[in-house]
């Protein structure tokens, strides 16, 4: 089995023939991307806390990072 590499997958998304992939590999990628998404959400929330964003400000901003005003 090929090791999962989210950055490589994103960089080559337009080159991947997703229809040719085995369902088991798709399941692995989906699970890994879901874990990474949750981890990134936690990281973004923590970075906003450190940067001084309030909970209301962070909720309004969504998951897109931006500089504090």
mmCIF file of C-alpha atoms in Angstrom:
data_model
loop_
_atom_site.group_PDB
_atom_site.id
_atom_site.type_symbol
_atom_site.label_atom_id
_atom_site.label_comp_id
_atom_site.label_asym_id
_atom_site.label_seq_id
_atom_site.Cartn_x
_atom_site.Cartn_y
_atom_site.Cartn_z
ATOM 1 C CA UNK A 1 0.000 0.000 0.000
ATOM 2 C CA UNK A 2 1.217 3.498 -0.841
ATOM 3 C CA UNK A 3 1.598 5.822 2.134
ATOM 4 C CA UNK A 4 -0.979 8.603 2.311
ATOM 5 C CA UNK A 5 0.340 12.086 1.561
ATOM 6 C CA UNK A 6 -2.366 14.776 1.667
ATOM 7 C CA UNK A 7 -0.094 17.525 0.309
ATOM 8 C CA UNK A 8 0.910 15.383 -2.654
ATOM 9 C CA UNK A 9 -2.728 14.465 -3.284
ATOM 10 C CA UNK A 10 -3.754 18.137 -3.279
ATOM 11 C CA UNK A 11 -0.872 19.131 -5.553
ATOM 12 C CA UNK A 12 -1.787 16.453 -8.093
ATOM 13 C CA UNK A 13 -5.562 16.431 -7.743
ATOM 14 C CA UNK A 14 -6.097 17.385 -11.387
ATOM 15 C CA UNK A 15 -3.857 14.496 -12.523
ATOM 16 C CA UNK A 16 -5.492 11.721 -10.483
ATOM 17 C CA UNK A 17 -7.909 9.347 -12.185
ATOM 18 C CA UNK A 18 -10.130 8.857 -9.150
ATOM 19 C CA UNK A 19 -12.301 6.376 -11.029
ATOM 20 C CA UNK A 20 -9.337 4.030 -11.417
ATOM 21 C CA UNK A 21 -8.557 3.907 -7.684
ATOM 22 C CA UNK A 22 -9.588 0.946 -5.584
ATOM 23 C CA UNK A 23 -12.458 1.615 -3.203
ATOM 24 C CA UNK A 24 -10.295 0.537 -0.279
ATOM 25 C CA UNK A 25 -7.721 3.227 -1.147
ATOM 26 C CA UNK A 26 -10.474 5.845 -1.440
ATOM 27 C CA UNK A 27 -11.742 4.842 2.010
ATOM 28 C CA UNK A 28 -8.223 5.298 3.441
ATOM 29 C CA UNK A 29 -7.851 8.720 1.822
ATOM 30 C CA UNK A 30 -11.294 9.862 3.002
ATOM 31 C CA UNK A 31 -10.594 8.774 6.581
ATOM 32 C CA UNK A 32 -7.157 10.430 6.592
ATOM 33 C CA UNK A 33 -8.509 13.669 5.113
ATOM 34 C CA UNK A 34 -11.333 13.731 7.669
ATOM 35 C CA UNK A 35 -8.797 13.356 10.501
ATOM 36 C CA UNK A 36 -6.585 16.061 8.974
ATOM 37 C CA UNK A 37 -9.584 18.413 8.578
ATOM 38 C CA UNK A 38 -10.526 18.005 12.226
ATOM 39 C CA UNK A 39 -6.916 18.540 13.268
ATOM 40 C CA UNK A 40 -6.633 21.669 11.151
ATOM 41 C CA UNK A 41 -9.852 23.015 12.638
ATOM 42 C CA UNK A 42 -8.412 22.595 16.148
ATOM 43 C CA UNK A 43 -5.131 24.203 15.069
ATOM 44 C CA UNK A 44 -6.916 27.178 13.482
ATOM 45 C CA UNK A 45 -9.021 27.714 16.631
ATOM 46 C CA UNK A 46 -5.884 27.575 18.806
ATOM 47 C CA UNK A 47 -3.999 30.005 16.572
ATOM 48 C CA UNK A 48 -6.947 32.406 16.723
ATOM 49 C CA UNK A 49 -6.922 32.195 20.532
ATOM 50 C CA UNK A 50 -3.216 33.000 20.604
ATOM 51 C CA UNK A 51 -3.696 35.851 18.103
ATOM 52 C CA UNK A 52 -6.386 37.373 20.323
ATOM 53 C CA UNK A 53 -9.502 36.559 18.324
ATOM 54 C CA UNK A 54 -12.606 36.211 20.449
ATOM 55 C CA UNK A 55 -15.011 33.285 20.073
ATOM 56 C CA UNK A 56 -17.585 35.458 18.267
ATOM 57 C CA UNK A 57 -14.961 36.855 15.895
ATOM 58 C CA UNK A 58 -13.589 33.360 15.153
ATOM 59 C CA UNK A 59 -17.084 31.980 14.496
ATOM 60 C CA UNK A 60 -17.844 34.858 12.138
ATOM 61 C CA UNK A 61 -14.551 34.304 10.306
ATOM 62 C CA UNK A 62 -15.278 30.607 9.632
ATOM 63 C CA UNK A 63 -12.161 28.546 9.018
ATOM 64 C CA UNK A 64 -10.393 31.148 6.899
ATOM 65 C CA UNK A 65 -7.420 32.674 8.734
ATOM 66 C CA UNK A 66 -6.968 36.432 8.531
ATOM 67 C CA UNK A 67 -5.062 39.108 10.387
ATOM 68 C CA UNK A 68 -6.704 40.614 13.467
ATOM 69 C CA UNK A 69 -8.156 44.130 12.945
#
